[in-house]
PDB file of C-alpha atoms and ligand atoms in Angstrom:
ATOM      1  CA  UNK A   1       0.000   0.000   0.000  1.00 76.00           C
ATOM      2  CA  UNK A   2       1.542   3.319  -1.105  1.00 95.00           C
ATOM      3  CA  UNK A   3       1.158   6.815   0.260  1.00 98.00           C
ATOM      4  CA  UNK A   4      -2.108   8.714  -0.128  1.00 98.00           C
ATOM      5  CA  UNK A   5      -1.710  12.412  -0.925  1.00 99.00           C
ATOM      6  CA  UNK A   6      -4.335  14.524   0.832  1.00 99.00           C
ATOM      7  CA  UNK A   7      -5.276  18.182   0.557  1.00 99.00           C
ATOM      8  CA  UNK A   8      -8.026  20.697   1.125  1.00 98.00           C
ATOM      9  CA  UNK A   9      -8.798  24.376   0.888  1.00 98.00           C
ATOM     10  CA  UNK A  10     -10.288  26.274   3.853  1.00 98.00           C
ATOM     11  CA  UNK A  11     -13.754  24.876   3.011  1.00 98.00           C
ATOM     12  CA  UNK A  12     -12.498  21.324   3.524  1.00 98.00           C
ATOM     13  CA  UNK A  13      -9.926  21.959   6.234  1.00 98.00           C
ATOM     14  CA  UNK A  14     -11.883  20.606   9.231  1.00 98.00           C
ATOM     15  CA  UNK A  15     -13.061  17.541   7.307  1.00 98.00           C
ATOM     16  CA  UNK A  16      -9.526  16.823   6.124  1.00 98.00           C
ATOM     17  CA  UNK A  17      -8.216  16.882   9.714  1.00 98.00           C
ATOM     18  CA  UNK A  18     -10.928  14.489  10.871  1.00 98.00           C
ATOM     19  CA  UNK A  19     -10.453  12.199   7.870  1.00 98.00           C
ATOM     20  CA  UNK A  20      -6.676  12.094   8.333  1.00 98.00           C
ATOM     21  CA  UNK A  21      -7.154  10.969  11.923  1.00 98.00           C
ATOM     22  CA  UNK A  22      -9.557   8.240  10.792  1.00 98.00           C
ATOM     23  CA  UNK A  23      -7.341   6.988   7.953  1.00 98.00           C
ATOM     24  CA  UNK A  24      -4.186   7.041  10.081  1.00 98.00           C
ATOM     25  CA  UNK A  25      -5.942   4.817  12.640  1.00 98.00           C
ATOM     26  CA  UNK A  26      -6.667   2.389   9.809  1.00 98.00           C
ATOM     27  CA  UNK A  27      -2.986   2.275   8.940  1.00 98.00           C
ATOM     28  CA  UNK A  28      -2.955   4.401   5.770  1.00 98.00           C
ATOM     29  CA  UNK A  29       0.203   6.396   5.143  1.00 98.00           C
ATOM     30  CA  UNK A  30      -0.722  10.008   4.340  1.00 98.00           C
ATOM     31  CA  UNK A  31       1.143  13.007   2.938  1.00 98.00           C
ATOM     32  CA  UNK A  32      -0.576  16.318   3.677  1.00 98.00           C
ATOM     33  CA  UNK A  33      -0.244  18.942   0.927  1.00 98.00           C
ATOM     34  CA  UNK A  34      -2.143  21.628   2.882  1.00 97.00           C
ATOM     35  CA  UNK A  35      -3.827  23.857   3.573  1.00 98.00           C
ATOM     36  CA  UNK A  36      -2.500  23.924   7.126  1.00 98.00           C
ATOM     37  CA  UNK A  37      -4.793  26.566   8.651  1.00 97.00           C
ATOM     38  CA  UNK A  38      -8.454  27.504   8.202  1.00 97.00           C
ATOM     39  CA  UNK A  39      -7.439  30.748   6.479  1.00 98.00           C
ATOM     40  CA  UNK A  40      -8.875  31.325   3.001  1.00 98.00           C
ATOM     41  CA  UNK A  41      -6.774  29.879   0.178  1.00 98.00           C
ATOM     42  CA  UNK A  42      -7.123  28.904  -3.505  1.00 98.00           C
ATOM     43  CA  UNK A  43      -8.204  25.313  -4.211  1.00 98.00           C
ATOM     44  CA  UNK A  44      -6.282  25.008  -7.538  1.00 98.00           C
ATOM     45  CA  UNK A  45      -2.948  25.438  -5.723  1.00 98.00           C
ATOM     46  CA  UNK A  46      -3.639  22.463  -3.463  1.00 98.00           C
ATOM     47  CA  UNK A  47      -5.307  20.350  -6.154  1.00 98.00           C
ATOM     48  CA  UNK A  48      -2.376  20.743  -8.519  1.00 98.00           C
ATOM     49  CA  UNK A  49       0.209  19.869  -5.849  1.00 98.00           C
ATOM     50  CA  UNK A  50      -1.668  16.668  -4.960  1.00 99.00           C
ATOM     51  CA  UNK A  51      -2.365  15.778  -8.603  1.00 98.00           C
ATOM     52  CA  UNK A  52       1.270  16.257  -9.616  1.00 98.00           C
ATOM     53  CA  UNK A  53       2.447  14.016  -6.760  1.00 98.00           C
ATOM     54  CA  UNK A  54       0.042  11.284  -7.895  1.00 98.00           C
ATOM     55  CA  UNK A  55       0.839  11.698 -11.608  1.00 98.00           C
ATOM     56  CA  UNK A  56       4.579  11.511 -10.859  1.00 98.00           C
ATOM     57  CA  UNK A  57       4.097   8.276  -8.885  1.00 98.00           C
ATOM     58  CA  UNK A  58       5.337   9.905  -5.666  1.00 98.00           C
ATOM     59  CA  UNK A  59       1.941   9.030  -4.126  1.00 98.00           C
ATOM     60  CA  UNK A  60      -0.298   6.102  -5.075  1.00 98.00           C
ATOM     61  CA  UNK A  61      -3.559   8.054  -4.963  1.00 98.00           C
ATOM     62  CA  UNK A  62      -5.063  11.240  -3.569  1.00 99.00           C
ATOM     63  CA  UNK A  63      -7.969  12.746  -1.672  1.00 99.00           C
ATOM     64  CA  UNK A  64      -9.008  16.387  -2.106  1.00 99.00           C
ATOM     65  CA  UNK A  65     -11.686  18.224  -0.142  1.00 99.00           C
ATOM     66  CA  UNK A  66     -13.169  21.672  -0.732  1.00 98.00           C
ATOM     67  CA  UNK A  67     -16.609  23.148  -0.097  1.00 98.00           C
ATOM     68  CA  UNK A  68     -18.305  21.297  -2.951  1.00 98.00           C
ATOM     69  CA  UNK A  69     -15.532  19.018  -4.217  1.00 98.00           C
ATOM     70  CA  UNK A  70     -16.158  20.459  -7.687  1.00 98.00           C
ATOM     71  CA  UNK A  71     -13.282  22.919  -7.959  1.00 98.00           C
ATOM     72  CA  UNK A  72     -10.849  20.299  -6.689  1.00 98.00           C
ATOM     73  CA  UNK A  73     -12.049  17.778  -9.305  1.00 98.00           C
ATOM     74  CA  UNK A  74     -11.781  20.366 -12.099  1.00 98.00           C
ATOM     75  CA  UNK A  75      -8.281  21.458 -11.130  1.00 98.00           C
ATOM     76  CA  UNK A  76      -6.881  17.964 -10.456  1.00 98.00           C
ATOM     77  CA  UNK A  77      -8.350  16.608 -13.693  1.00 98.00           C
ATOM     78  CA  UNK A  78      -6.307  19.064 -15.744  1.00 97.00           C
ATOM     79  CA  UNK A  79      -3.071  17.319 -14.779  1.00 98.00           C
ATOM     80  CA  UNK A  80      -2.190  14.617 -17.371  1.00 97.00           C
ATOM     81  CA  UNK A  81      -2.631  11.099 -15.996  1.00 97.00           C
ATOM     82  CA  UNK A  82      -5.155  12.145 -13.355  1.00 98.00           C
ATOM     83  CA  UNK A  83      -8.642  10.666 -13.182  1.00 98.00           C
ATOM     84  CA  UNK A  84     -10.359  12.654 -10.433  1.00 98.00           C
ATOM     85  CA  UNK A  85     -13.816  11.639  -9.229  1.00 99.00           C
ATOM     86  CA  UNK A  86     -16.183  13.731  -7.135  1.00 99.00           C
ATOM     87  CA  UNK A  87     -18.111  11.304  -4.907  1.00 99.00           C
ATOM     88  CA  UNK A  88     -20.977  11.952  -2.526  1.00 98.00           C
ATOM     89  CA  UNK A  89     -21.988   8.319  -2.045  1.00 99.00           C
ATOM     90  CA  UNK A  90     -20.336   4.960  -1.421  1.00 99.00           C
ATOM     91  CA  UNK A  91     -21.626   3.344  -4.640  1.00 99.00           C
ATOM     92  CA  UNK A  92     -19.895   5.974  -6.796  1.00 99.00           C
ATOM     93  CA  UNK A  93     -16.673   5.601  -4.794  1.00 99.00           C
ATOM     94  CA  UNK A  94     -16.679   1.832  -5.399  1.00 98.00           C
ATOM     95  CA  UNK A  95     -17.499   2.041  -9.097  1.00 98.00           C
ATOM     96  CA  UNK A  96     -15.109   4.867  -9.893  1.00 98.00           C
ATOM     97  CA  UNK A  97     -12.319   2.624  -8.659  1.00 98.00           C
ATOM     98  CA  UNK A  98     -13.426  -0.613 -10.286  1.00 98.00           C
ATOM     99  CA  UNK A  99     -14.578   0.910 -13.605  1.00 98.00           C
ATOM    100  CA  UNK A 100     -12.703   4.238 -14.002  1.00 98.00           C
ATOM    101  CA  UNK A 101      -9.537   3.408 -12.053  1.00 98.00           C
ATOM    102  CA  UNK A 102      -9.877   6.883 -10.512  1.00 98.00           C
ATOM    103  CA  UNK A 103      -6.676   7.934  -8.790  1.00 98.00           C
ATOM    104  CA  UNK A 104      -8.024  10.980  -6.952  1.00 99.00           C
ATOM    105  CA  UNK A 105     -11.179  11.196  -4.845  1.00 99.00           C
ATOM    106  CA  UNK A 106     -12.741  14.600  -4.261  1.00 99.00           C
ATOM    107  CA  UNK A 107     -15.459  15.395  -1.733  1.00 99.00           C
ATOM    108  CA  UNK A 108     -17.490  18.421  -0.695  1.00 98.00           C
ATOM    109  CA  UNK A 109     -17.320  19.214   3.012  1.00 98.00           C
ATOM    110  CA  UNK A 110     -20.333  21.526   2.720  1.00 98.00           C
ATOM    111  CA  UNK A 111     -22.313  18.781   0.978  1.00 98.00           C
ATOM    112  CA  UNK A 112     -21.738  15.579   2.963  1.00 98.00           C
ATOM    113  CA  UNK A 113     -21.118  14.839   6.636  1.00 98.00           C
ATOM    114  CA  UNK A 114     -17.955  13.477   8.230  1.00 98.00           C
ATOM    115  CA  UNK A 115     -19.290   9.938   8.745  1.00 98.00           C
ATOM    116  CA  UNK A 116     -20.187   9.528   5.090  1.00 98.00           C
ATOM    117  CA  UNK A 117     -16.848  11.049   4.037  1.00 98.00           C
ATOM    118  CA  UNK A 118     -15.051   8.362   6.045  1.00 98.00           C
ATOM    119  CA  UNK A 119     -17.066   5.572   4.426  1.00 98.00           C
ATOM    120  CA  UNK A 120     -16.512   7.007   0.943  1.00 99.00           C
ATOM    121  CA  UNK A 121     -12.755   7.329   1.525  1.00 99.00           C
ATOM    122  CA  UNK A 122     -12.520   3.810   2.999  1.00 98.00           C
ATOM    123  CA  UNK A 123     -14.334   2.398  -0.023  1.00 98.00           C
ATOM    124  CA  UNK A 124     -12.270   4.371  -2.520  1.00 98.00           C
ATOM    125  CA  UNK A 125      -8.960   3.328  -0.956  1.00 98.00           C
ATOM    126  CA  UNK A 126      -9.833  -0.360  -0.576  1.00 98.00           C
ATOM    127  CA  UNK A 127     -11.465  -1.055  -3.961  1.00 98.00           C
ATOM    128  CA  UNK A 128      -9.160  -2.304  -6.731  1.00 98.00           C
ATOM    129  CA  UNK A 129      -9.520  -1.574 -10.457  1.00 98.00           C
ATOM    130  CA  UNK A 130     -11.353  -4.492 -12.092  1.00 98.00           C
ATOM    131  CA  UNK A 131      -8.881  -4.693 -14.991  1.00 98.00           C
ATOM    132  CA  UNK A 132     -11.701  -5.966 -17.210  1.00 98.00           C
ATOM    133  CA  UNK A 133     -11.025  -5.535 -20.919  1.00 98.00           C
ATOM    134  CA  UNK A 134     -13.951  -3.178 -21.545  1.00 98.00           C
ATOM    135  CA  UNK A 135     -12.849  -0.834 -18.785  1.00 98.00           C
ATOM    136  CA  UNK A 136      -9.210  -0.898 -19.898  1.00 98.00           C
ATOM    137  CA  UNK A 137     -10.394  -0.066 -23.435  1.00 98.00           C
ATOM    138  CA  UNK A 138     -12.585   2.818 -22.262  1.00 98.00           C
ATOM    139  CA  UNK A 139      -9.795   4.247 -20.121  1.00 98.00           C
ATOM    140  CA  UNK A 140      -7.388   4.177 -23.055  1.00 97.00           C
ATOM    141  CA  UNK A 141      -9.966   6.192 -25.020  1.00 97.00           C
ATOM    142  CA  UNK A 142      -9.837   8.856 -22.311  1.00 94.00           C
ATOM    143  CA  UNK A 143      -6.219   9.475 -23.301  1.00 90.00           C
ATOM    144  CA  UNK A 144      -7.063   9.946 -27.005  1.00 92.00           C
ATOM    145  CA  UNK A 145      -7.406  13.441 -28.540  1.00 84.00           C
TER     146      UNK A 145
HETATM  147  C1  RB5 B 201     -14.533  28.193  -1.362  1.00 74.62           C
HETATM  148  O1  RB5 B 201     -15.423  29.109  -0.855  1.00 74.62           O
HETATM  149  C2  RB5 B 201     -15.229  27.267  -2.349  1.00 74.62           C
HETATM  150  O2  RB5 B 201     -15.457  27.928  -3.546  1.00 74.62           O
HETATM  151  C3  RB5 B 201     -14.395  26.019  -2.572  1.00 74.62           C
HETATM  152  O3  RB5 B 201     -14.206  25.383  -1.352  1.00 74.62           O
HETATM  153  C4  RB5 B 201     -14.951  24.964  -3.487  1.00 74.62           C
HETATM  154  O4  RB5 B 201     -16.274  24.642  -3.166  1.00 74.62           O
HETATM  155  C5  RB5 B 201     -14.770  25.171  -4.922  1.00 74.62           C
HETATM  156  O5  RB5 B 201     -15.166  24.354  -5.770  1.00 74.62           O
END
């Protein structure tokens, strides 16, 4: 199990702290890319730092939290090699791993509660890619122009 990169803006700061505590207890190794205080900051700065660490192979996967999860997904998805998925339910978290091989999970701290965020993150981190031919084919089409 590799390192999980984690980051948030001010909107996701409290949820990130709580989630890091939860995941550390479960034995996940985490690298925190900020923010480090609740002061207002720009979500693209954090999203890009996490996405670049995942794309470079420095971290196995990533979790990004902002108010809605939307800005984080948009910014992370612009980095080549990143498949970022905004999830607000456990079913989506499971399927985005097994079908889309998503490598970054994004969540909205102003949309879902901390208990659900923990379940979504647990599911995302523990579900493998199915490696089924149709999903491999579809993912390769994502890379095409
Ligand atoms: C910050 O107020 C908010 O815009 C941000 O957390 C996020 O929701 C952006 O998508």
